[in-house]
Amino acid sequence: MKSVITVLAFICSLLFCQLYVTAQIKPVQIPWEPRAIAVDPNDNLYVEFESMLLKITPDGNSSYVTENIGKDFRGSVRPYCSMMAAGPEGNIYMARSFDNDIWKMTPEGKFKLHVADANWYSNWAEPAQFKFDPGDVEFLVIDKTGNIYYAESLPKEKRINNLNTSSFHKITVDGQRITFKDKAGAEIKLNQVDGIGVDGEGNLYVSNVKERCIKKIALNGDVTVVAGLCGKRDMCPVYAQGDINKAELVQPGPIVFNKKGELFFADIRMNRIIKVADNKVATVAGSSLIQPCGSNIAGRSKEGYKDGKAGIALFNFPEKVQLAIDSKDNIYILDGGNNAVRKLSPAGIVTTVAKTAN
């Protein structure tokens, strides 16, 4: 029996060493702050910074797809990127916040207007594949069949209570633009959105910052709460884990789903990755000290930077955060305050994949 325990201890030590070595792999150095990330069906990670697009393969090799995504275009009709999403066919779709176009990059690296106004083209950009004005695009996600979902920032005359207000739309693979509406036929609008996600059934999930909760917009127009106590607190928010009916959120942001259908999101002011599953809300990564209300009435945790076990990892999300997930359920995190792209493995280890020199 003693020998068996010794062998098991030795195996465990080897596993720990392997995890430790994994955590110590030198990250890819990038010259500028990352602005957007996406993971394609082959688990290649794409990182955009200052119009440069870097591809990092699953084994850690990196190469530039292009050093200027707009190099073959001139004038105002050219690709820009502050958000990316990968389609199941391997295309990468990108847009710039509050612009009214969506671009497509093929696996071969060719860029083309995908969605834009019918009249928006020039000698340097072919007309868009689908010709309509998508409005001011805020957030972009794609489902497993290739449908694009996005939030649109509405003009002042359409806002609710004079606050930033978003509507929600789906672009089908054949180019139909579908607006999410309630059962009465009214356009669904929410205040102060900070992220969206889509599940395996095509239901849309929205991080509703104004009410500090995540809402689900079903295909039939039903809007329900999946996490957080909507509207309970305005100032002095509280982050509380546990039962879905009691858990509270602070500033939910981008959302991804793993293969089991479990929802993960970044809470921007808590500097945490949080999971919603089995009627529970639980932190899966991030451990920074939550400051008391008296020190910050808006609610926040201290920012930091630390790799290792997810339970002690530190992040710096408030400047910018985006999420992407690969086929093995590794979650990639654009950690904007640290100018880094981090990876959270299903085993609960946080590593840095790419980072600026400073």
C-alpha positions as MATLAB code, in Angstrom:
seq = 'MKSVITVLAFICSLLFCQLYVTAQIKPVQIPWEPRAIAVDPNDNLYVEFESMLLKITPDGNSSYVTENIGKDFRGSVRPYCSMMAAGPEGNIYMARSFDNDIWKMTPEGKFKLHVADANWYSNWAEPAQFKFDPGDVEFLVIDKTGNIYYAESLPKEKRINNLNTSSFHKITVDGQRITFKDKAGAEIKLNQVDGIGVDGEGNLYVSNVKERCIKKIALNGDVTVVAGLCGKRDMCPVYAQGDINKAELVQPGPIVFNKKGELFFADIRMNRIIKVADNKVATVAGSSLIQPCGSNIAGRSKEGYKDGKAGIALFNFPEKVQLAIDSKDNIYILDGGNNAVRKLSPAGIVTTVAKTAN';
ca = [
       0.000    0.000    0.000;
       2.833    2.352    0.913;
       4.516    1.786   -2.444;
       1.267    2.552   -4.280;
       0.952    5.845   -2.432;
       4.577    6.659   -3.273;
       3.960    6.002   -6.976;
       0.790    8.122   -6.952;
       2.642   10.944   -5.231;
       5.374   10.731   -7.863;
       2.807   10.875  -10.696;
       1.077   13.846   -9.080;
       4.411   15.623   -8.740;
       5.066   15.062  -12.443;
       1.643   16.471  -13.323;
       2.300   19.489  -11.147;
       5.643   20.011  -12.857;
       3.967   19.767  -16.249;
       1.395   22.381  -15.242;
       4.135   24.581  -13.845;
       6.190   24.295  -17.040;
       3.084   25.085  -19.079;
       2.531   28.179  -16.975;
       6.135   29.252  -17.582;
       6.075   29.095  -21.398;
       7.333   32.398  -22.715;
       4.473   34.395  -24.254;
       4.595   35.747  -27.793;
       5.759   39.345  -27.652;
       3.531   41.800  -29.510;
       4.560   45.390  -30.297;
       1.292   47.145  -29.472;
      -1.676   46.747  -27.160;
      -4.057   43.999  -28.379;
      -7.463   45.295  -29.464;
      -9.336   42.167  -30.551;
      -9.054   38.370  -30.477;
     -10.730   35.385  -32.155;
     -10.167   31.617  -32.346;
     -10.887   29.760  -35.586;
     -12.211   26.160  -35.906;
      -8.621   24.846  -36.017;
      -7.855   26.529  -32.674;
      -5.629   29.179  -34.234;
      -5.682   32.359  -32.173;
      -5.853   35.706  -33.994;
      -4.707   38.874  -32.231;
      -5.225   42.337  -33.744;
      -3.216   45.409  -32.737;
      -2.791   48.718  -34.595;
      -4.186   47.136  -37.815;
      -1.633   44.300  -37.576;
      -3.028   40.774  -37.418;
      -1.046   37.997  -35.747;
      -1.873   34.278  -35.899;
      -0.756   31.967  -33.094;
      -1.116   28.232  -33.725;
      -2.086   25.748  -30.971;
       1.579   24.727  -30.612;
       2.621   28.341  -29.995;
       4.084   29.305  -33.391;
       3.256   32.849  -34.449;
       3.222   34.617  -37.792;
       1.681   37.740  -39.269;
      -1.391   37.279  -41.409;
      -0.864   40.879  -42.425;
       1.005   43.849  -41.008;
      -1.771   46.148  -42.226;
      -5.294   44.850  -42.665;
      -6.115   47.870  -44.830;
      -3.038   47.740  -47.069;
      -4.966   46.914  -50.269;
      -7.605   49.586  -49.655;
      -7.595   53.360  -49.756;
      -9.875   56.059  -48.470;
     -12.509   55.519  -45.802;
     -13.720   52.168  -47.167;
     -11.164   49.862  -45.606;
     -11.106   47.210  -42.873;
     -10.774   48.387  -39.292;
     -10.973   46.172  -36.264;
     -11.871   46.503  -32.608;
     -13.816   43.225  -32.479;
     -13.476   39.857  -34.210;
     -15.409   36.596  -34.371;
     -14.614   33.352  -36.189;
     -17.117   31.500  -38.321;
     -17.375   27.694  -38.546;
     -16.076   27.806  -42.124;
     -12.809   29.426  -40.987;
     -13.572   32.992  -42.028;
     -12.800   35.777  -39.555;
     -15.345   38.584  -39.307;
     -14.393   41.961  -37.936;
     -15.786   45.405  -37.305;
     -14.836   48.640  -35.603;
     -16.973   49.844  -32.712;
     -19.776   52.140  -33.857;
     -18.972   51.723  -37.553;
     -21.718   50.475  -39.847;
     -19.963   47.736  -41.753;
     -18.692   44.202  -41.169;
     -15.672   42.760  -42.989;
     -14.754   39.162  -43.757;
     -11.274   37.680  -43.961;
     -10.995   34.288  -45.657;
      -8.618   31.584  -44.352;
      -6.254   32.657  -47.163;
      -6.093   36.184  -45.716;
      -8.231   37.956  -48.319;
     -10.427   40.793  -47.027;
     -13.862   41.663  -48.399;
     -16.771   43.803  -47.320;
     -19.356   41.406  -45.929;
     -22.193   43.700  -44.824;
     -22.525   47.398  -45.659;
     -24.830   49.927  -47.257;
     -25.474   49.196  -50.933;
     -23.853   52.486  -51.975;
     -20.807   52.162  -49.755;
     -18.010   51.117  -52.047;
     -15.201   52.701  -54.038;
     -12.561   51.871  -56.611;
     -10.561   50.151  -53.854;
     -13.322   48.112  -52.231;
     -15.809   45.851  -53.967;
     -19.481   46.175  -52.977;
     -20.435   44.230  -49.874;
     -21.723   40.690  -50.195;
     -24.899   41.701  -48.341;
     -26.077   45.230  -49.055;
     -27.805   46.926  -46.141;
     -26.815   49.287  -43.362;
     -26.280   47.281  -40.144;
     -26.166   50.450  -38.022;
     -23.501   51.193  -35.419;
     -22.084   47.779  -34.493;
     -21.086   47.391  -30.818;
     -20.529   43.655  -30.236;
     -20.153   40.702  -32.583;
     -20.570   36.921  -32.100;
     -21.196   33.958  -34.427;
     -23.102   30.734  -33.799;
     -22.064   27.205  -34.782;
     -23.859   27.392  -38.147;
     -22.366   30.737  -39.197;
     -25.121   33.214  -38.325;
     -23.797   36.560  -37.122;
     -25.297   38.269  -34.070;
     -24.562   41.840  -33.079;
     -25.682   44.659  -30.840;
     -26.409   48.011  -32.452;
     -25.938   51.292  -30.610;
     -29.100   53.311  -31.204;
     -29.205   57.051  -32.014;
     -30.279   59.505  -29.308;
     -33.867   59.717  -30.463;
     -34.304   55.955  -29.924;
     -32.618   55.681  -26.522;
     -34.346   54.662  -23.297;
     -34.151   57.255  -20.494;
     -31.474   59.103  -22.478;
     -28.960   56.336  -21.700;
     -26.867   54.349  -24.148;
     -29.309   51.866  -25.640;
     -28.807   48.846  -27.866;
     -30.976   46.751  -30.163;
     -30.052   43.247  -31.293;
     -29.849   41.646  -34.711;
     -28.993   38.447  -36.520;
     -27.524   38.161  -40.009;
     -28.252   34.739  -41.441;
     -25.820   32.881  -43.673;
     -27.927   33.859  -46.684;
     -27.868   37.557  -45.760;
     -31.192   38.179  -44.050;
     -31.137   40.756  -41.278;
     -33.454   39.749  -38.429;
     -34.158   42.126  -35.552;
     -34.919   40.600  -32.161;
     -38.459   41.589  -31.192;
     -40.754   40.749  -28.316;
     -44.015   38.828  -28.750;
     -45.887   42.090  -29.334;
     -43.613   42.859  -32.276;
     -41.668   45.648  -30.581;
     -37.911   45.897  -31.021;
     -36.094   44.625  -27.914;
     -33.902   47.372  -26.469;
     -31.652   47.346  -23.399;
     -29.624   50.038  -21.656;
     -25.857   49.962  -21.243;
     -24.804   46.664  -22.806;
     -21.243   45.448  -22.200;
     -21.158   42.108  -24.015;
     -23.158   39.462  -25.837;
     -22.965   35.722  -26.423;
     -24.869   33.018  -28.282;
     -25.594   29.451  -27.181;
     -25.770   26.255  -29.213;
     -29.473   26.784  -29.926;
     -29.068   30.305  -31.290;
     -30.413   32.137  -28.235;
     -28.776   35.491  -27.556;
     -27.368   36.452  -24.146;
     -26.803   40.073  -23.182;
     -24.763   41.550  -20.332;
     -27.051   44.325  -19.122;
     -24.762   46.618  -17.137;
     -27.477   49.083  -16.172;
     -29.288   46.355  -14.221;
     -26.149   44.323  -13.321;
     -27.412   41.049  -14.744;
     -27.325   38.792  -17.809;
     -30.471   38.360  -19.866;
     -31.399   35.734  -22.421;
     -33.291   36.702  -25.558;
     -34.908   33.534  -26.870;
     -35.708   32.917  -30.507;
     -39.423   33.444  -29.763;
     -38.787   36.896  -28.239;
     -38.966   35.938  -24.574;
     -36.518   37.892  -22.398;
     -35.511   36.186  -19.154;
     -32.804   36.641  -16.516;
     -30.112   33.949  -16.344;
     -27.808   35.499  -13.731;
     -27.826   38.457  -11.363;
     -30.578   40.294   -9.503;
     -31.613   42.814  -12.140;
     -31.943   46.362  -10.835;
     -31.391   45.499   -7.183;
     -28.518   47.961   -6.711;
     -27.517   51.129   -8.499;
     -24.491   52.199   -6.466;
     -22.454   50.081   -4.056;
     -22.945   46.824   -5.996;
     -22.158   43.513   -4.362;
     -20.622   40.437   -5.975;
     -22.189   37.355   -4.452;
     -21.652   33.783   -5.675;
     -23.908   30.829   -5.101;
     -27.502   29.997   -5.885;
     -28.745   31.547   -9.112;
     -31.698   33.120   -7.309;
     -29.461   34.990   -4.846;
     -26.195   35.612   -6.699;
     -25.335   39.213   -7.619;
     -23.123   40.609  -10.376;
     -21.309   43.924  -10.693;
     -20.444   44.602  -14.345;
     -20.945   41.537  -16.543;
     -19.180   41.751  -19.907;
     -18.333   39.405  -22.815;
     -19.852   35.906  -22.820;
     -18.784   32.502  -24.211;
     -20.190   28.979  -23.967;
     -18.247   25.737  -23.644;
     -19.164   22.416  -25.255;
     -21.348   21.492  -22.276;
     -23.407   24.637  -22.782;
     -22.059   26.291  -19.626;
     -21.939   30.085  -19.706;
     -18.729   31.950  -18.847;
     -18.404   35.723  -18.655;
     -15.919   38.360  -17.586;
     -17.075   40.660  -14.807;
     -15.216   43.774  -15.820;
     -15.037   45.578  -12.476;
     -14.518   42.414  -10.452;
     -11.581   41.283  -12.657;
     -12.954   37.747  -12.651;
     -14.059   35.013  -15.042;
     -17.353   33.644  -13.746;
     -19.340   30.546  -14.669;
     -23.108   30.134  -14.708;
     -24.133   26.468  -14.683;
     -26.324   24.047  -12.733;
     -28.248   26.967  -11.219;
     -25.065   28.308   -9.614;
     -22.858   31.347  -10.142;
     -19.183   30.743   -9.302;
     -15.792   32.369   -9.882;
     -13.507   30.190  -11.994;
     -10.555   32.597  -12.286;
      -9.485   35.789  -10.559;
      -8.910   36.527   -6.898;
      -8.198   40.237   -6.524;
      -9.304   42.018   -3.362;
     -12.786   43.492   -3.616;
     -12.715   47.033   -2.297;
     -15.399   48.130    0.159;
     -18.102   50.513   -0.958;
     -16.614   53.366    1.041;
     -13.470   53.345   -1.092;
     -15.292   53.135   -4.415;
     -19.060   53.611   -4.580;
     -19.229   52.209   -8.099;
     -17.861   48.870   -6.878;
     -14.641   47.260   -8.070;
     -11.778   44.954   -7.191;
      -8.092   45.781   -7.323;
      -6.404   45.155  -10.655;
      -3.390   42.863  -10.919;
      -1.360   40.510  -13.097;
      -0.550   36.964  -12.062;
      -0.488   33.612  -13.857;
      -0.841   30.186  -12.283;
      -3.742   28.412  -10.658;
      -7.009   30.112  -11.563;
      -7.896   30.597   -7.911;
      -4.964   32.947   -7.372;
      -4.721   34.501  -10.868;
      -5.043   38.270  -11.247;
      -6.435   40.331  -14.140;
      -6.910   43.960  -15.157;
     -10.132   44.167  -17.163;
     -11.591   47.696  -16.894;
      -9.598   49.130  -19.808;
     -10.739   46.372  -22.188;
     -11.699   42.712  -22.082;
     -12.809   40.215  -24.728;
     -13.269   36.443  -24.633;
     -12.912   33.610  -27.145;
     -13.049   29.841  -26.680;
     -11.474   26.981  -28.625;
     -12.567   23.410  -29.365;
     -10.873   22.125  -26.194;
     -12.716   24.660  -24.009;
      -9.662   26.812  -23.382;
     -10.892   30.342  -22.804;
      -8.764   33.139  -24.265;
      -8.977   36.478  -22.500;
      -7.945   39.832  -23.901;
      -6.741   41.402  -20.660;
      -6.617   45.014  -21.765;
      -5.158   46.583  -18.633;
      -2.177   44.235  -18.844;
      -1.796   44.537  -22.644;
      -1.955   40.755  -22.769;
      -3.859   37.757  -24.070;
      -4.305   35.155  -21.334;
      -5.544   31.560  -21.476;
      -7.701   29.786  -18.904;
      -7.523   26.006  -19.343;
     -10.335   23.626  -18.353;
      -7.923   22.327  -15.679;
      -7.928   25.762  -14.065;
      -4.527   27.125  -15.054;
      -4.041   30.706  -16.290;
      -1.133   31.434  -18.636;
      -0.100   34.394  -20.751;
      -0.159   33.654  -24.482;
       0.850   37.061  -25.849;
       1.898   40.342  -24.280;
       3.581   43.647  -25.004;
       7.104   44.194  -23.747;
       5.948   46.647  -21.064;
];
